PDB file of C-alpha atoms in Angstrom:
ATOM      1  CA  UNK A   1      48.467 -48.142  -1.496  1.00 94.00           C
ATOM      2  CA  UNK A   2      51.851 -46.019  -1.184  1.00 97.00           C
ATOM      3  CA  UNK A   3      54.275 -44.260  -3.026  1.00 97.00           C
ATOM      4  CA  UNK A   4      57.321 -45.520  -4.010  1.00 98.00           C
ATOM      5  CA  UNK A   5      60.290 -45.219  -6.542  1.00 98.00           C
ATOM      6  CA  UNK A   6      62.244 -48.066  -8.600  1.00 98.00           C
ATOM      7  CA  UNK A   7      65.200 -48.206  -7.825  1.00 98.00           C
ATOM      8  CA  UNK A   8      66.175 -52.092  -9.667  1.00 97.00           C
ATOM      9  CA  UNK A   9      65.175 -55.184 -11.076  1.00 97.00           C
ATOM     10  CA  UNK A  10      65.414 -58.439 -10.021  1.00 96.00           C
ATOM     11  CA  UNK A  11      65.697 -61.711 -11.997  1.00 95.00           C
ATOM     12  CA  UNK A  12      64.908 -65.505 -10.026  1.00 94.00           C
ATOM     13  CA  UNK A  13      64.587 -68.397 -12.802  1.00 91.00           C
ATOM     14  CA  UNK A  14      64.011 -70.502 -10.021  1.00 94.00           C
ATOM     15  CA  UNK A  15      61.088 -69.593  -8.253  1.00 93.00           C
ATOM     16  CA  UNK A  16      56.946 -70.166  -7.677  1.00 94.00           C
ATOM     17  CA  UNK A  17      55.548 -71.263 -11.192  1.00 92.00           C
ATOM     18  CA  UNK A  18      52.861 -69.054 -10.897  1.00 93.00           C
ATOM     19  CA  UNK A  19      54.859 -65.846 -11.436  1.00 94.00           C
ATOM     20  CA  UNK A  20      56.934 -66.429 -14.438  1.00 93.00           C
ATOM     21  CA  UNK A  21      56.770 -63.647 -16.544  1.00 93.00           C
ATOM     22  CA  UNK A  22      55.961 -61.730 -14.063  1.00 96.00           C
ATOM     23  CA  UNK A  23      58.906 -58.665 -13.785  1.00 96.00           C
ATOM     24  CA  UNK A  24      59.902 -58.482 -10.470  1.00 97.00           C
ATOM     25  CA  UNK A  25      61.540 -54.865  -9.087  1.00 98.00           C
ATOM     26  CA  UNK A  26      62.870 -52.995  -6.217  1.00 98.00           C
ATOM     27  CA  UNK A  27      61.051 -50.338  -4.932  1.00 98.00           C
ATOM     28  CA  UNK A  28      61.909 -47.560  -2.499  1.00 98.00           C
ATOM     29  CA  UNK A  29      58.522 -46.472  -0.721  1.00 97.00           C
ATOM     30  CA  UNK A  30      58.105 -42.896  -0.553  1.00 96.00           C
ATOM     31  CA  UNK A  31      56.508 -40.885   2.348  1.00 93.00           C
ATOM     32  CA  UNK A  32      54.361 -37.909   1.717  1.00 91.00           C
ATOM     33  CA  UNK A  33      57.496 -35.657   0.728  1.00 92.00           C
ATOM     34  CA  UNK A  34      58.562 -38.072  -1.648  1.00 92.00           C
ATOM     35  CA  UNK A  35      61.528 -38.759   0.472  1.00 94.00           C
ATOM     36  CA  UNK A  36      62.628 -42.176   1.446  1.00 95.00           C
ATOM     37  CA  UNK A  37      60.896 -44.393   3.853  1.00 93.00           C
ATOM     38  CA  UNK A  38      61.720 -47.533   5.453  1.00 95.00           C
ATOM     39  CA  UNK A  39      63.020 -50.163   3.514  1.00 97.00           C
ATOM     40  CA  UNK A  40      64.108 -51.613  -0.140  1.00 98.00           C
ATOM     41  CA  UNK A  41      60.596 -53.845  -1.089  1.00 97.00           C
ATOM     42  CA  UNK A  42      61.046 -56.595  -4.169  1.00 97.00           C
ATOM     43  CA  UNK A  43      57.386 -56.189  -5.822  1.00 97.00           C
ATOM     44  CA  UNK A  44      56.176 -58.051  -9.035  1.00 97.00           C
ATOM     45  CA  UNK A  45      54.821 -55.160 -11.081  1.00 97.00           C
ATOM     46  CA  UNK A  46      51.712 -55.041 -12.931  1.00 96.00           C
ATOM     47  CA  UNK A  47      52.370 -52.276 -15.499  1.00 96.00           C
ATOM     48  CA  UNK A  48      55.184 -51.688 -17.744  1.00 95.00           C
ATOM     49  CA  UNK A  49      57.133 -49.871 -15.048  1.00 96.00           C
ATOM     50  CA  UNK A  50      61.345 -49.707 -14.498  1.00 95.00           C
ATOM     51  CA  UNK A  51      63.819 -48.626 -12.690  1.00 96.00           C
ATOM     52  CA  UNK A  52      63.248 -44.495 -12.339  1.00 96.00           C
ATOM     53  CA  UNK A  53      59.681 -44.116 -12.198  1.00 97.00           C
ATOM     54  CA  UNK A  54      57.469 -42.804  -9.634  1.00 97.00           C
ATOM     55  CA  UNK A  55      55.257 -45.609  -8.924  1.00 98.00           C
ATOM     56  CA  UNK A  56      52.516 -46.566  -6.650  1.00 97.00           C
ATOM     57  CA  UNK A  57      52.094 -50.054  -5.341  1.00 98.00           C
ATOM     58  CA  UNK A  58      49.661 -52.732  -3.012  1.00 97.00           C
ATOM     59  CA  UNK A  59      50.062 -54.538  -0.388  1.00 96.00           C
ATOM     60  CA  UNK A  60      48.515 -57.221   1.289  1.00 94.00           C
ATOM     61  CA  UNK A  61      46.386 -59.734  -0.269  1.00 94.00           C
ATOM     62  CA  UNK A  62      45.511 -57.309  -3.173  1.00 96.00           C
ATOM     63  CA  UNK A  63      49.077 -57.334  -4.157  1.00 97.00           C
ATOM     64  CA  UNK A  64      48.515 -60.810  -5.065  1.00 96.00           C
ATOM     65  CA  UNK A  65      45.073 -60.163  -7.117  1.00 96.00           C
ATOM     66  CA  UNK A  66      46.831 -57.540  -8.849  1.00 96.00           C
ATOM     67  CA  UNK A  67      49.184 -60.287 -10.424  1.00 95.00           C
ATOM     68  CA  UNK A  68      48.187 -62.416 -13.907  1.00 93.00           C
ATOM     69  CA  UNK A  69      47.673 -64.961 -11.356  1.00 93.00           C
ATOM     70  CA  UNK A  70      46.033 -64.109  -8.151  1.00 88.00           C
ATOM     71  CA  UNK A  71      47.110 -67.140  -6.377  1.00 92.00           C
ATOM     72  CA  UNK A  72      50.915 -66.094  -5.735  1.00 95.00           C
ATOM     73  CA  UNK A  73      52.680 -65.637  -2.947  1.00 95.00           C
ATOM     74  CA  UNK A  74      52.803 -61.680  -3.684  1.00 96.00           C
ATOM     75  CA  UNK A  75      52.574 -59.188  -0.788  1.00 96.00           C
ATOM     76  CA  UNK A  76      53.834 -56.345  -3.363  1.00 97.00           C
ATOM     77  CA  UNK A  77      52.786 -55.112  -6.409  1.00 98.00           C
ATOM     78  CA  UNK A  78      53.100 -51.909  -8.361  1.00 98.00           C
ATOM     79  CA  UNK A  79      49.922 -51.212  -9.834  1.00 97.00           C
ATOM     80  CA  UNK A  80      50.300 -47.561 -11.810  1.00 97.00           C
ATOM     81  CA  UNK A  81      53.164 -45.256 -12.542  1.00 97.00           C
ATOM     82  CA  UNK A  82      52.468 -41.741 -11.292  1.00 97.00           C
ATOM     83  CA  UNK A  83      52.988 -38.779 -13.476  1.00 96.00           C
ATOM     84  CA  UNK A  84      52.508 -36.366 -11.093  1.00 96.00           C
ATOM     85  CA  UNK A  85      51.751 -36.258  -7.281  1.00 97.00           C
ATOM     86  CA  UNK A  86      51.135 -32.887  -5.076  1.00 97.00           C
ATOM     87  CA  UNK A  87      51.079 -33.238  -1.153  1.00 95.00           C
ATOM     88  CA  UNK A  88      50.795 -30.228   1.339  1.00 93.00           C
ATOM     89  CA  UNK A  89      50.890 -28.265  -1.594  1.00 93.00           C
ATOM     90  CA  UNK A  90      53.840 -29.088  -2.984  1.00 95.00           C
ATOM     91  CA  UNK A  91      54.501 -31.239  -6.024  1.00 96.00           C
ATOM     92  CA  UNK A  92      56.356 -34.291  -5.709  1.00 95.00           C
ATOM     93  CA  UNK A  93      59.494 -35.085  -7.803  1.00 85.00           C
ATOM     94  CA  UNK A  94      61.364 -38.157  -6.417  1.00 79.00           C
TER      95      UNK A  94
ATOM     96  CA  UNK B   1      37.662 -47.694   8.698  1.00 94.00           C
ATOM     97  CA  UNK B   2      39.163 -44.372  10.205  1.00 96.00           C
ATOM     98  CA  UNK B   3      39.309 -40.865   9.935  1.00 96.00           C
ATOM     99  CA  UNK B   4      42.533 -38.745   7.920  1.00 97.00           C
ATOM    100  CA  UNK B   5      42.642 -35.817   6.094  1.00 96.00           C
ATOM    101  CA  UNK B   6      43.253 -35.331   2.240  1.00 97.00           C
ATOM    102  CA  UNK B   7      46.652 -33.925   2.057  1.00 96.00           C
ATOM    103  CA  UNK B   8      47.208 -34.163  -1.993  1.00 97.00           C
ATOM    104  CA  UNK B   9      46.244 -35.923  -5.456  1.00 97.00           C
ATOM    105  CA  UNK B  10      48.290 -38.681  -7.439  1.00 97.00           C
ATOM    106  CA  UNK B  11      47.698 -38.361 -11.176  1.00 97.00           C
ATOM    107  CA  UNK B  12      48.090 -42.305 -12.529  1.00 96.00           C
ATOM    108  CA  UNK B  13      47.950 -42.499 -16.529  1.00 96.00           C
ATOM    109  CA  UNK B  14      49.704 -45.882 -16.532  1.00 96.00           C
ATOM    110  CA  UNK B  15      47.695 -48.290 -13.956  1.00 96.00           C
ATOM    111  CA  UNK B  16      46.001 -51.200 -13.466  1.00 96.00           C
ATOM    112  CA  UNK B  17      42.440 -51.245 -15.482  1.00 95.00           C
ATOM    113  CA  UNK B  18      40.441 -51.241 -12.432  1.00 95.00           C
ATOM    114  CA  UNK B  19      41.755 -47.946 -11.271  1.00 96.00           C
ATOM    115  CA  UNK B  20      40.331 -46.478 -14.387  1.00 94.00           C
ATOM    116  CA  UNK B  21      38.333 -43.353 -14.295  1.00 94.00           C
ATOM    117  CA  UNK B  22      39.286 -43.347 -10.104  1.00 96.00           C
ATOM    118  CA  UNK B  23      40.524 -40.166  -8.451  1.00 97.00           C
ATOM    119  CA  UNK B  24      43.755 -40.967  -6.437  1.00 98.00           C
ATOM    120  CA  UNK B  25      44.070 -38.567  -3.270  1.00 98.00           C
ATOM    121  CA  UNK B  26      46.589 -38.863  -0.854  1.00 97.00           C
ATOM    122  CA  UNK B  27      45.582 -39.034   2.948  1.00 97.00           C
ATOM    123  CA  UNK B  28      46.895 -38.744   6.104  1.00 97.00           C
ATOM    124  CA  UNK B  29      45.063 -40.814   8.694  1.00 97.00           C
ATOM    125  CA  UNK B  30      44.392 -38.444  12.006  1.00 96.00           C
ATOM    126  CA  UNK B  31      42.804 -38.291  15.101  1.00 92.00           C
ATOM    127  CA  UNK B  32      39.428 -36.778  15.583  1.00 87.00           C
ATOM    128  CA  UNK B  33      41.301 -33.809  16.888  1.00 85.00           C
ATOM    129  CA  UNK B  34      43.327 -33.726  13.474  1.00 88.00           C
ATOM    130  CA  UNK B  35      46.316 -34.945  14.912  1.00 92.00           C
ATOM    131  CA  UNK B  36      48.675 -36.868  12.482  1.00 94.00           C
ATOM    132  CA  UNK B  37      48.283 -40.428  13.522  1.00 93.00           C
ATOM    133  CA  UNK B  38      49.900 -42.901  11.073  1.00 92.00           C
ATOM    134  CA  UNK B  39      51.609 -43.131   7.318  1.00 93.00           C
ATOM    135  CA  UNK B  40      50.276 -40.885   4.372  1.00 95.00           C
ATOM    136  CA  UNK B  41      48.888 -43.422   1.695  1.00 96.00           C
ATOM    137  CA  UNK B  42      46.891 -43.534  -1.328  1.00 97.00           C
ATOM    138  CA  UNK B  43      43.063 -44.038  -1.239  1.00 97.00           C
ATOM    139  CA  UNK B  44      40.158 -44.363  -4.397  1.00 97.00           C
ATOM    140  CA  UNK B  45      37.946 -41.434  -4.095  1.00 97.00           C
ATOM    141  CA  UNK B  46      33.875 -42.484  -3.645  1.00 96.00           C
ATOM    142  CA  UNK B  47      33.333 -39.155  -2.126  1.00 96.00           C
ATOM    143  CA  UNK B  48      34.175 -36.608  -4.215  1.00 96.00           C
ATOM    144  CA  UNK B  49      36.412 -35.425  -1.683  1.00 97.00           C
ATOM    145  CA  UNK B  50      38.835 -32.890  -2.147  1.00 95.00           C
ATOM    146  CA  UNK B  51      42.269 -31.430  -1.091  1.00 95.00           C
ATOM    147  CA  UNK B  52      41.612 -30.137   2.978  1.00 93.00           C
ATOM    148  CA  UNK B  53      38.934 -32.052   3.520  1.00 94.00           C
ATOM    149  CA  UNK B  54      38.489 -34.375   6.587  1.00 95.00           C
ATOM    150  CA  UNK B  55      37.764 -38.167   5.404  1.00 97.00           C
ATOM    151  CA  UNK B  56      36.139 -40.978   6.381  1.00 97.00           C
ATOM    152  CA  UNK B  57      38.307 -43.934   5.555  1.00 97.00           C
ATOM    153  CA  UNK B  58      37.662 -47.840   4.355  1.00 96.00           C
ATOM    154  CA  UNK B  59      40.659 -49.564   4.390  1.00 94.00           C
ATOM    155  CA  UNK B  60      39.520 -53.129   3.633  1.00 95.00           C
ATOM    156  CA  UNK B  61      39.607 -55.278   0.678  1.00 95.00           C
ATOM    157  CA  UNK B  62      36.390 -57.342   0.400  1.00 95.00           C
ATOM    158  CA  UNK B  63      34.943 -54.185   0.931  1.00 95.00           C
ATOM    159  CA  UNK B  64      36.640 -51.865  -1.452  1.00 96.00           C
ATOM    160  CA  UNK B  65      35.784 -54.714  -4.033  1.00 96.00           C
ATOM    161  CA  UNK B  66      31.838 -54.727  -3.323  1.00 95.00           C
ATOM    162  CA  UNK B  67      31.825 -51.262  -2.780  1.00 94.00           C
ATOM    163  CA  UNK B  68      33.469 -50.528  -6.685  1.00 94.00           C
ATOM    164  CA  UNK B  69      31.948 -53.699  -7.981  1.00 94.00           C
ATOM    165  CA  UNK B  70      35.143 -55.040  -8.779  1.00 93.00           C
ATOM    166  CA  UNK B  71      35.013 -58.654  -8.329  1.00 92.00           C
ATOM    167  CA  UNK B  72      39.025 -59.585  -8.555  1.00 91.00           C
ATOM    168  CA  UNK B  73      40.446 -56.268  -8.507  1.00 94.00           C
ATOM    169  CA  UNK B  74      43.203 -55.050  -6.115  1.00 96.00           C
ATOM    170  CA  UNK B  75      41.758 -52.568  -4.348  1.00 96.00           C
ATOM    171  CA  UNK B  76      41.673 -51.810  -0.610  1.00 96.00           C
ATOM    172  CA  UNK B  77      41.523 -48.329   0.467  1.00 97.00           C
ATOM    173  CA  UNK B  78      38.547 -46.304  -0.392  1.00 97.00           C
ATOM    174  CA  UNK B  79      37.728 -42.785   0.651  1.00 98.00           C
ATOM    175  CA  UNK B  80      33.819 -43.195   1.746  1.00 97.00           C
ATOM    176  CA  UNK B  81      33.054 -40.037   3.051  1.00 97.00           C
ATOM    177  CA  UNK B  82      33.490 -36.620   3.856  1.00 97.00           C
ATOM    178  CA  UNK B  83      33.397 -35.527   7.420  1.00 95.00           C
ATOM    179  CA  UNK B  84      31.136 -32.546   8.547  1.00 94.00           C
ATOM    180  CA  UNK B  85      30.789 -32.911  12.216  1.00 92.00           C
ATOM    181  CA  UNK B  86      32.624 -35.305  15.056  1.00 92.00           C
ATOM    182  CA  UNK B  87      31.632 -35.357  18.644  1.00 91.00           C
ATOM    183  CA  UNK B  88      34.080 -36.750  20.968  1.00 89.00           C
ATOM    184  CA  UNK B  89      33.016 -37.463  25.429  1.00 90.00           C
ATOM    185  CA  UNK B  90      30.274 -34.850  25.040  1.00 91.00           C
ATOM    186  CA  UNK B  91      32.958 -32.058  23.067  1.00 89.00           C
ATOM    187  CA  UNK B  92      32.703 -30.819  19.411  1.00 89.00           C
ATOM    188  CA  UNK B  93      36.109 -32.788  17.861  1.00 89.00           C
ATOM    189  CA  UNK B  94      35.308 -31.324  14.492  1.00 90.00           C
ATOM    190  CA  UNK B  95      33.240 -28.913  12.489  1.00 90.00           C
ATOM    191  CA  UNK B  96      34.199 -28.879   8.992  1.00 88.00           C
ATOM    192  CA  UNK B  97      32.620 -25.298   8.734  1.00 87.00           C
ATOM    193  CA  UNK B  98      35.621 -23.539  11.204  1.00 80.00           C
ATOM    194  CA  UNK B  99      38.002 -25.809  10.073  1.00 57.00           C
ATOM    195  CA  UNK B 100      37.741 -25.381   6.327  1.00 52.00           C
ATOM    196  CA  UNK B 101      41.531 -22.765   6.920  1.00 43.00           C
ATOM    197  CA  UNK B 102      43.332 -25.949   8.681  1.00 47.00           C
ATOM    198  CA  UNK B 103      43.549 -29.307   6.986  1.00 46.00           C
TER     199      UNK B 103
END
């Protein structure tokens, strides 16, 4: 599980049945500073989260159980929105 | 599973239900000398660990899902322990005693 910040939203009618209605968003993982690391990720989100927040999110095959369905082909998922976050000491404000 | 240190706390009101009532820490996975050694992430405290302490990490799914009795849920990483003492070729790695000043 990481940090990460959403940064967009992403909208595919055509796509795996099993994940309709499920909100799909970009996400800009975070590293223990709460700057930037690596690359954009498109995750399905399991909470009512949106572009702005300070998020965490799954990956791997839990990223898939966290979805309505559990069968999808999901290796992201945002599974909480963080209110606050301290690391090193320091809080975190993305 | 491996060894980090906890290096802060993520306060969640808004997750998914099995998170629920879970401490979130954030950890930094290190050597047994404390060396950094790989990305900071999130794991489920079953420890009571805190802030500074050295960690004993599980990091697997089926696991994490046994271990909180969680039959679907998306969990993975799960804090399992807290580190007093490693020994590493015959040398004290770690004491958690001396070390309490240095995370």
């Amino acid at each position: 599980m990481h940090l990460a910040r959403v940064v967009g939203r992403l909208v595919a009618t055509q796509q795996y049945e099993g994940l309709r209605g499920v909100p799909l968003q970009l996400i800009q993982p975070l590293d223990d500073e709460g700057a930037d690391h690596g690359e954009v990720v498109v995750a399905c989100s399991a909470i009512s989260s949106g572009p702005g927040d300070f998020v965490h999110w799954i990956d791997g095959r839990e990223a898939a159980l966290a979805c309505p369905e559990s069968f999808v082909p999901v290796d992201a998922t945002i599974i909480g929105w963080v209110e606050e976050a301290w690391s090193n000491g320091r809080k975190l404000a993305p | 599973m491996f060894l980090a240190t906890v290096v802060g706390t993520v306060v969640s009101p808004v997750q998914i239900p099995v998170l629920d009532g879970r401490t979130l820490l954030l950890v930094q996975p290190v050597d047994p000398q404390g060396r950094k050694q790989g990305r900071v992430r999130l794991g489920i405290d079953h420890a009571q660990a805190g802030v500074g302490d050295r960690v004993l990490v599980m990091d697997e799914g089926n696991s994490a899902r046994q271990m909180l009795d969680a039959k679907e849920g998306a969990v993975k990483t799960v804090i399992v322990a807290v580190v007093d003492y490693i020994e590493r070729d015959g040398a004290l790695a770690y004491d958690h005693r001396d070390e309490r000043s240095t995370p």
